[in-house]
Coordinates of C-alpha atoms in Angstrom, one line a residue:
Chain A
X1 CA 0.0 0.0 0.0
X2 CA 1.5 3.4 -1.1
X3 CA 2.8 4.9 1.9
X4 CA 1.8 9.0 1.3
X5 CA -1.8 7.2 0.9
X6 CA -1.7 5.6 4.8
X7 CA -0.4 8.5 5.7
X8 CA -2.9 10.8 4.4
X9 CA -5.5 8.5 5.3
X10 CA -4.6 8.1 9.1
X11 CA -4.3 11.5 9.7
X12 CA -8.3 11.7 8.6
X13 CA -9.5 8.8 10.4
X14 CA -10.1 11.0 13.7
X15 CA -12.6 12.9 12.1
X16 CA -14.1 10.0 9.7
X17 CA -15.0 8.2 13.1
X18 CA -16.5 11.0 14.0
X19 CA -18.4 12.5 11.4
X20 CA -16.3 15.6 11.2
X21 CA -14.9 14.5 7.7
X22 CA -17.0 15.9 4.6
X23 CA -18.4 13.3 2.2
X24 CA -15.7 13.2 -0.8
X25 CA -12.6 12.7 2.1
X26 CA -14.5 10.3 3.8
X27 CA -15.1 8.3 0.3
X28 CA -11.0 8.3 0.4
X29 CA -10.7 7.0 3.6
X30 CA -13.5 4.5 2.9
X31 CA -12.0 3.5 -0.8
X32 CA -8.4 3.1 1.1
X33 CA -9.3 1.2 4.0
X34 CA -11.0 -1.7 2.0
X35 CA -7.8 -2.4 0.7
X36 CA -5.2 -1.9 3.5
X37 CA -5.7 -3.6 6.6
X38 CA -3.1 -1.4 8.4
X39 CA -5.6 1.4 8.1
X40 CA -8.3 -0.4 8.6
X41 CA -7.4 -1.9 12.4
X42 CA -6.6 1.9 13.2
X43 CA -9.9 3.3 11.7
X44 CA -11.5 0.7 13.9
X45 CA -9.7 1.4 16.8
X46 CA -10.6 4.8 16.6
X47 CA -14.3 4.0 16.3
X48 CA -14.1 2.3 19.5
X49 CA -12.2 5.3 21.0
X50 CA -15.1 7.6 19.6
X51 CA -17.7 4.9 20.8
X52 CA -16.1 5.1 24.4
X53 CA -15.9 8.6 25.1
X54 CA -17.8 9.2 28.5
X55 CA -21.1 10.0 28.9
X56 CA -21.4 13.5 30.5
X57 CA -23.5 12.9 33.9
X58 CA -27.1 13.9 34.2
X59 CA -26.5 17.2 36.3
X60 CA -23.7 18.5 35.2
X61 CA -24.6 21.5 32.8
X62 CA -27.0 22.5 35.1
X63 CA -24.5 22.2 38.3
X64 CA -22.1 24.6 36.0
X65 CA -24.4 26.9 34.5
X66 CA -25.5 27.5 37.9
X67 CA -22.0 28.2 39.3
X68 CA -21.3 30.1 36.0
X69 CA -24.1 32.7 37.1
X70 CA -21.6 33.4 40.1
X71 CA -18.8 33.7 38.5
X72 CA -18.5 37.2 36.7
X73 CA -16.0 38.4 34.4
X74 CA -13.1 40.6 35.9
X75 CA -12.0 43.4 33.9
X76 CA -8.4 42.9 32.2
X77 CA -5.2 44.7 33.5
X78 CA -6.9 48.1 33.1
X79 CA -4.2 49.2 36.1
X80 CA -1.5 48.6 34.2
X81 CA -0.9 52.3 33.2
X82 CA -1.1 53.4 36.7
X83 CA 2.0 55.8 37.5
X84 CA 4.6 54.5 39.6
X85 CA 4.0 55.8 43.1
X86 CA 0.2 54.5 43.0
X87 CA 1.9 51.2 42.1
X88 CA 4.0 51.5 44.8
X89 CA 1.2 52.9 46.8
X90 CA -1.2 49.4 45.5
X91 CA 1.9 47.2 46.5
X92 CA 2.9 48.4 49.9
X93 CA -0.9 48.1 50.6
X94 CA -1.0 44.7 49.8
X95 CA 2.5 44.1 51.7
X96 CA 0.7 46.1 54.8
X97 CA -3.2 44.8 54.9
X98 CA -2.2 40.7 55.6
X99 CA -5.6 41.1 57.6
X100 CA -7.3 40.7 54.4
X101 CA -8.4 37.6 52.3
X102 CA -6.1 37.1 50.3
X103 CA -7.5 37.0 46.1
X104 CA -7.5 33.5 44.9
X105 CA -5.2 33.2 41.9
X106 CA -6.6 32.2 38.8
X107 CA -4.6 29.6 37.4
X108 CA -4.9 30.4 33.2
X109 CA -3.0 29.8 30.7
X110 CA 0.0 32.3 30.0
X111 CA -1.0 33.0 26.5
X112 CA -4.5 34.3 27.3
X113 CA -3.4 37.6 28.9
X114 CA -3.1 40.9 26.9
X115 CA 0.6 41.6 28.8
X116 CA 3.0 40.6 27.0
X117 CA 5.5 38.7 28.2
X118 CA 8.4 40.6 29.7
X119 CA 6.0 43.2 30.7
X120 CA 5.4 41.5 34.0
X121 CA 7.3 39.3 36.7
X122 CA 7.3 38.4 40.0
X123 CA 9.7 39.6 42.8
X124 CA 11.1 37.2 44.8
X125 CA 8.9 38.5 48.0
X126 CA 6.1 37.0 46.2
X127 CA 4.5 40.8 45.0
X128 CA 3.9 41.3 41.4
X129 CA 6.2 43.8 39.6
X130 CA 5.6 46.2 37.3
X131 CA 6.8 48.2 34.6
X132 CA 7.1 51.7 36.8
X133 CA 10.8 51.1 38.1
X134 CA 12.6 52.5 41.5
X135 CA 15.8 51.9 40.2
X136 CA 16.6 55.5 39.4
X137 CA 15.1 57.2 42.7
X138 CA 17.8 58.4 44.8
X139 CA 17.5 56.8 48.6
X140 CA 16.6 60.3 49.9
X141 CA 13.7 60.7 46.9
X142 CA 12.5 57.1 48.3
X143 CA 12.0 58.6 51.5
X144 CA 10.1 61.2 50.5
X145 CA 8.2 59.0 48.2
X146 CA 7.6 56.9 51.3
X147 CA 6.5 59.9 53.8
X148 CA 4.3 61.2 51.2
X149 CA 2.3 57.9 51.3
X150 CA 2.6 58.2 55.1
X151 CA 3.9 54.7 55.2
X152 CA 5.8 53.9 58.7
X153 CA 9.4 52.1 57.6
X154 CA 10.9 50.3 60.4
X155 CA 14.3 49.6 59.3
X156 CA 16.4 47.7 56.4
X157 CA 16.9 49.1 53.3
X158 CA 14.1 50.3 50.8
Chain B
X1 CA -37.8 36.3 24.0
X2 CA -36.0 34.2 27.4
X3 CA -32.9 35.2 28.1
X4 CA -31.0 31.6 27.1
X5 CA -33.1 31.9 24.0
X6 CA -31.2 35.2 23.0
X7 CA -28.3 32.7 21.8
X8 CA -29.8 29.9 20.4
X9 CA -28.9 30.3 17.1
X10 CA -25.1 29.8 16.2
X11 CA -23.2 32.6 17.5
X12 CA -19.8 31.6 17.5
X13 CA -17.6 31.4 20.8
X14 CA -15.9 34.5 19.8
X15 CA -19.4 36.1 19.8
X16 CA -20.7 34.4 23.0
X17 CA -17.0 35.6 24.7
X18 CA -17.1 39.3 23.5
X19 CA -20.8 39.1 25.1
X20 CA -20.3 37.8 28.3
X21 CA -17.6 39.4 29.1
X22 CA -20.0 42.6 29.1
X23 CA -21.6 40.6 31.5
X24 CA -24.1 39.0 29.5
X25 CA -25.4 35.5 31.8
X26 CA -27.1 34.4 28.6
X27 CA -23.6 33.9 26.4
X28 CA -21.9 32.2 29.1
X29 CA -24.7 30.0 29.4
X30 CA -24.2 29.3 25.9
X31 CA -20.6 28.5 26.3
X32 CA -21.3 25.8 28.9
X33 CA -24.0 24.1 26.8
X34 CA -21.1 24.0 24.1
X35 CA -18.4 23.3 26.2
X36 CA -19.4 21.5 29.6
X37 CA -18.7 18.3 27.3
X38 CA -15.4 18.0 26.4
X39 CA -14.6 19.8 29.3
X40 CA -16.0 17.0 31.4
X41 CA -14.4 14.2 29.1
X42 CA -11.0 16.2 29.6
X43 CA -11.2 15.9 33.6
X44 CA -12.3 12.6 33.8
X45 CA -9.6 11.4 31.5
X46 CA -7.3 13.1 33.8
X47 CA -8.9 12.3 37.4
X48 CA -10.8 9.1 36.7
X49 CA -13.1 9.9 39.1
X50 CA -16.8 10.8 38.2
X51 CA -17.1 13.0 40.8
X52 CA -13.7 14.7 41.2
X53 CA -14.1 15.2 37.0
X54 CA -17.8 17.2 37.7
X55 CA -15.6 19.4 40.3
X56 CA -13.2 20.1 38.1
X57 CA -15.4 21.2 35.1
X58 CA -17.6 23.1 37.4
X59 CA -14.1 25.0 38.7
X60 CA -12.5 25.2 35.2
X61 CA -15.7 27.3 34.4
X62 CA -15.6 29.6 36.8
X63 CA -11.9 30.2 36.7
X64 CA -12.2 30.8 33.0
X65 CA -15.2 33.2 33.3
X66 CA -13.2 35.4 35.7
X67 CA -10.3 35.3 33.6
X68 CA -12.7 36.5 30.4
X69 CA -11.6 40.0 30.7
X70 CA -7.9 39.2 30.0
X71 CA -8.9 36.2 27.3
X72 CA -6.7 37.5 24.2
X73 CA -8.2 35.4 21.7
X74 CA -5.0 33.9 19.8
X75 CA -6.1 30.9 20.4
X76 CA -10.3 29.5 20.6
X77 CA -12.1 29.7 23.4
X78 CA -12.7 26.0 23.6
X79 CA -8.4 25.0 23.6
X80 CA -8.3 28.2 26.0
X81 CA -11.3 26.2 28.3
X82 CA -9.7 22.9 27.9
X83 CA -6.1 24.0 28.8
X84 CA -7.7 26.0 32.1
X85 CA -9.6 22.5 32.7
X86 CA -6.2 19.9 32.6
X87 CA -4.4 22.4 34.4
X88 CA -7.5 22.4 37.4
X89 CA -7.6 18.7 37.1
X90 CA -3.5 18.0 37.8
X91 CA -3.9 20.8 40.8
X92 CA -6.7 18.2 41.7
X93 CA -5.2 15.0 41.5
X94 CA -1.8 17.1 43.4
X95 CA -3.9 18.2 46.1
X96 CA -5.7 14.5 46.5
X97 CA -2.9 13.3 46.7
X98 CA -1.4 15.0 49.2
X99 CA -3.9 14.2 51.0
X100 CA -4.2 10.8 51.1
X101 CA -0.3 10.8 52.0
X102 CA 0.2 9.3 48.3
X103 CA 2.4 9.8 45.5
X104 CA 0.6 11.2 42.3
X105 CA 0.9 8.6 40.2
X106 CA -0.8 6.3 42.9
X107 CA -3.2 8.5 42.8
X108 CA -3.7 7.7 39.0
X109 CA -3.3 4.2 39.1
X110 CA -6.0 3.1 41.8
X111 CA -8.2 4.6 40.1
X112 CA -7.8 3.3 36.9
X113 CA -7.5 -0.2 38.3
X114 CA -10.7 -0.2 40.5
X115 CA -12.8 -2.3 38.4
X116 CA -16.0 -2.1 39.9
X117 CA -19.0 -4.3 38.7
X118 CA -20.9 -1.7 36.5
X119 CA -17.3 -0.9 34.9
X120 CA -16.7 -4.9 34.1
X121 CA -19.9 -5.0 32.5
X122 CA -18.6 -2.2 30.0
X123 CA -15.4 -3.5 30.2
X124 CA -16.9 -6.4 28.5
X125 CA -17.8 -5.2 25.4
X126 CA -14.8 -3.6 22.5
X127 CA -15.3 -0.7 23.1
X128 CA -15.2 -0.6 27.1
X129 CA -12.1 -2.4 26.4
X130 CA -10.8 0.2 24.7
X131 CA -11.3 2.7 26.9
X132 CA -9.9 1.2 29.7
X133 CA -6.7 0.9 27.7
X134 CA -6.5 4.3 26.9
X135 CA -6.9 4.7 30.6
X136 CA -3.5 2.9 30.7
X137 CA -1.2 4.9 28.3
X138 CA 0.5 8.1 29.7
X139 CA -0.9 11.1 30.1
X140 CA 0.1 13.3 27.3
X141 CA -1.0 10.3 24.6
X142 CA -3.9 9.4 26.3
X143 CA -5.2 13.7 26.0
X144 CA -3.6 13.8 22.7
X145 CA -5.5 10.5 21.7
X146 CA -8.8 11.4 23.3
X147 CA -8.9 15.0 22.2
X148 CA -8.2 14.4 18.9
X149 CA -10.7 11.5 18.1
X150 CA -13.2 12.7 20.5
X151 CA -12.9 16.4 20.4
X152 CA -11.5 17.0 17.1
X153 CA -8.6 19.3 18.1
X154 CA -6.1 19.8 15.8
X155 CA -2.3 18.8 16.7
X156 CA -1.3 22.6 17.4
X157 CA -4.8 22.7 19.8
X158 CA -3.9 19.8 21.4
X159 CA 0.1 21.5 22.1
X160 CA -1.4 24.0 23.5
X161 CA -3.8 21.7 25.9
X162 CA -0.5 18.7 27.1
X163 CA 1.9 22.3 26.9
X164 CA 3.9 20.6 24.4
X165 CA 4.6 22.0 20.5
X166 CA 2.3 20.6 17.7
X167 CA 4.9 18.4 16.5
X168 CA 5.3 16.8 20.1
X169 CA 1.5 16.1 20.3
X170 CA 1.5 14.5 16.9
X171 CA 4.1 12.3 17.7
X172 CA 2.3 11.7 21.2
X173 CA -0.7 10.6 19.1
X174 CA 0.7 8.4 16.5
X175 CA 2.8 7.0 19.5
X176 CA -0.8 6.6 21.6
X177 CA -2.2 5.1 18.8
X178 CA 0.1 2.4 18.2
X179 CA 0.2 1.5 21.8
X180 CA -2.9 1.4 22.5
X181 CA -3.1 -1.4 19.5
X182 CA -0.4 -3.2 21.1
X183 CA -2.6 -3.6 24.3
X184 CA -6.2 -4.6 22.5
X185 CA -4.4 -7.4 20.9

């Protein structure tokens, strides 16, 4: 059996067990598989992957749509343009109000945010980083960056 | 017109997305009838537990809908769903785990193994046979298997669902595949 034929043909056979395939490539799949047995045991196997698949439990959608209604949307990274000493002002509240619950994090896939990558990391105390940097603030403008936000330091370095 | 009526033509998921994340209840409804499926098949695959799997899919959800906001769109909404929903189901099997004192791939394995009486008497038939030896390949070829026969992902969906490149999950298939005909004979 010509080998760019099986090889054409097995990568349809997911969608011919499944009725994804339209008519005239199934009619290949079907014409090849009459005469190569190869293709034939894995179009077989593949209709009893298909015939497997697990049946969703009674329930379910209405068990999700019903926790769906809780769950809302959360606007993207509209902060993101925030100048630097409110980010610094948002992170030092963070650092400062443990008391609070902390925000569960939502465990999504990397590519789904608008930040690129590079545009965001995470300091080694655990606080999210952004792109306003402190680097070129003199120790004494830290201070008074500090003071103005009436935040108490208690020692080690800024 | 009711409000789950509003979408009961065939919007696409784009469409349903862009409207709920403006807080439409009726689109995201509409996403879970599409969706709640393969999500389910996904977890279970993963978990092999019934119930764990509904916890899962009912988590993935919600994580997902909170995340809408930030949801770029470079890839669909359905890999995007599916990736959130094997990612909630390893963190589930990690965190049973841990709790029962056992390693993860114990975890795995018990349940795969417990062959109860309703699961024999699928077992007993082709196709229950086949499914429990998917059950038994590793975890990237048994996804890349089951997504692409069941769910009709493509090889650079399914990447994006193990983490792997296309190529990787078309070789994970083939590979499944193969194996998988090794053990039915």
């Amino acid at each position: 059996m010509n080998d760019d034929m099986c090889g054409t043909v097995r990568e349809m056979i997911p969608d011919a067990v499944a009725g994804r395939l339209p008519t005239a490539d199934f009619e290949i799949v079907d014409r090849h598989v009459a005469d190569c047995g190869e293709c034939r045991a894995e179009l077989e196997l593949a209709q009893l992957v298909f015939a497997s698949r697990p049946r969703v439990p009674e329930g379910l959608l209405e068990r999700v749509l019903a926790s769906a209604g809780r769950s809302r949307p959360q606007p993207s990274h509209a902060w993101w343009g925030l100048s630097a000493a409110a980010v610094a002002a948002l992170a030092l509240g963070i650092g400062l109000s443990s008391n609070q619950a902390a925000v569960a994090p939502v465990d999504v896939p990397g590519f789904a945010y608008e930040v690129e990558e590079g545009d965001i990391w995470v300091s080694d105390d655990g606080l999210l980083a952004g792109a306003p940097s402190f680097d070129d603030l003199s120790d004494d403008a830290l201070l008074q960056l500090l003071d103005e936000l009436s935040v108490t330091t208690t020692g080690g370095s800024a | 017109m009711r409000e789950d009526e509003r979408w009961a033509g065939d919007p696409s998921d784009q469409e349903l997305v862009h409207a709920g994340r403006s807080g439409d209840d009726a689109a995201l409804g509409a996403l879970v009838r599409r969706h709640h499926a393969a999500a389910y098949r996904v977890a279970v695959s993963l978990v092999k537990d019934d119930d764990l799997a509904q916890d899962v899919v009912q988590d993935a959800f919600m994580k997902a809908f909170k995340a809408l906001g930030g949801f770029r769109g470079d890839s669909s909404f359905r890999t995007w769903l599916l990736t959130i929903t094997a990612n909630e189901a390893r963190g589930s099997l990690r965190r049973r785990a841990r709790r029962h004192e056992t390693a993860l791939e114990d975890a795995g394995t018990v349940a795969s193994e417990d062959v109860g009486p309703a699961r024999a008497a699928i077992a007993a038939q082709e196709a229950g046979r086949a499914r429990v030896m998917l059950e038994r390949l590793p975890e990237k070829q048994r996804l890349s298997v089951s997504l692409r026969i069941e769910e009709g992902l493509s090889f650079k969906e399914i990447g994006e669902v193990i983490g792997s490149s296309e190529g990787a999950a078309r070789v994970n298939y083939f590979h499944g595949i193969r194996r998988l005909r090794e053990l039915m004979e």
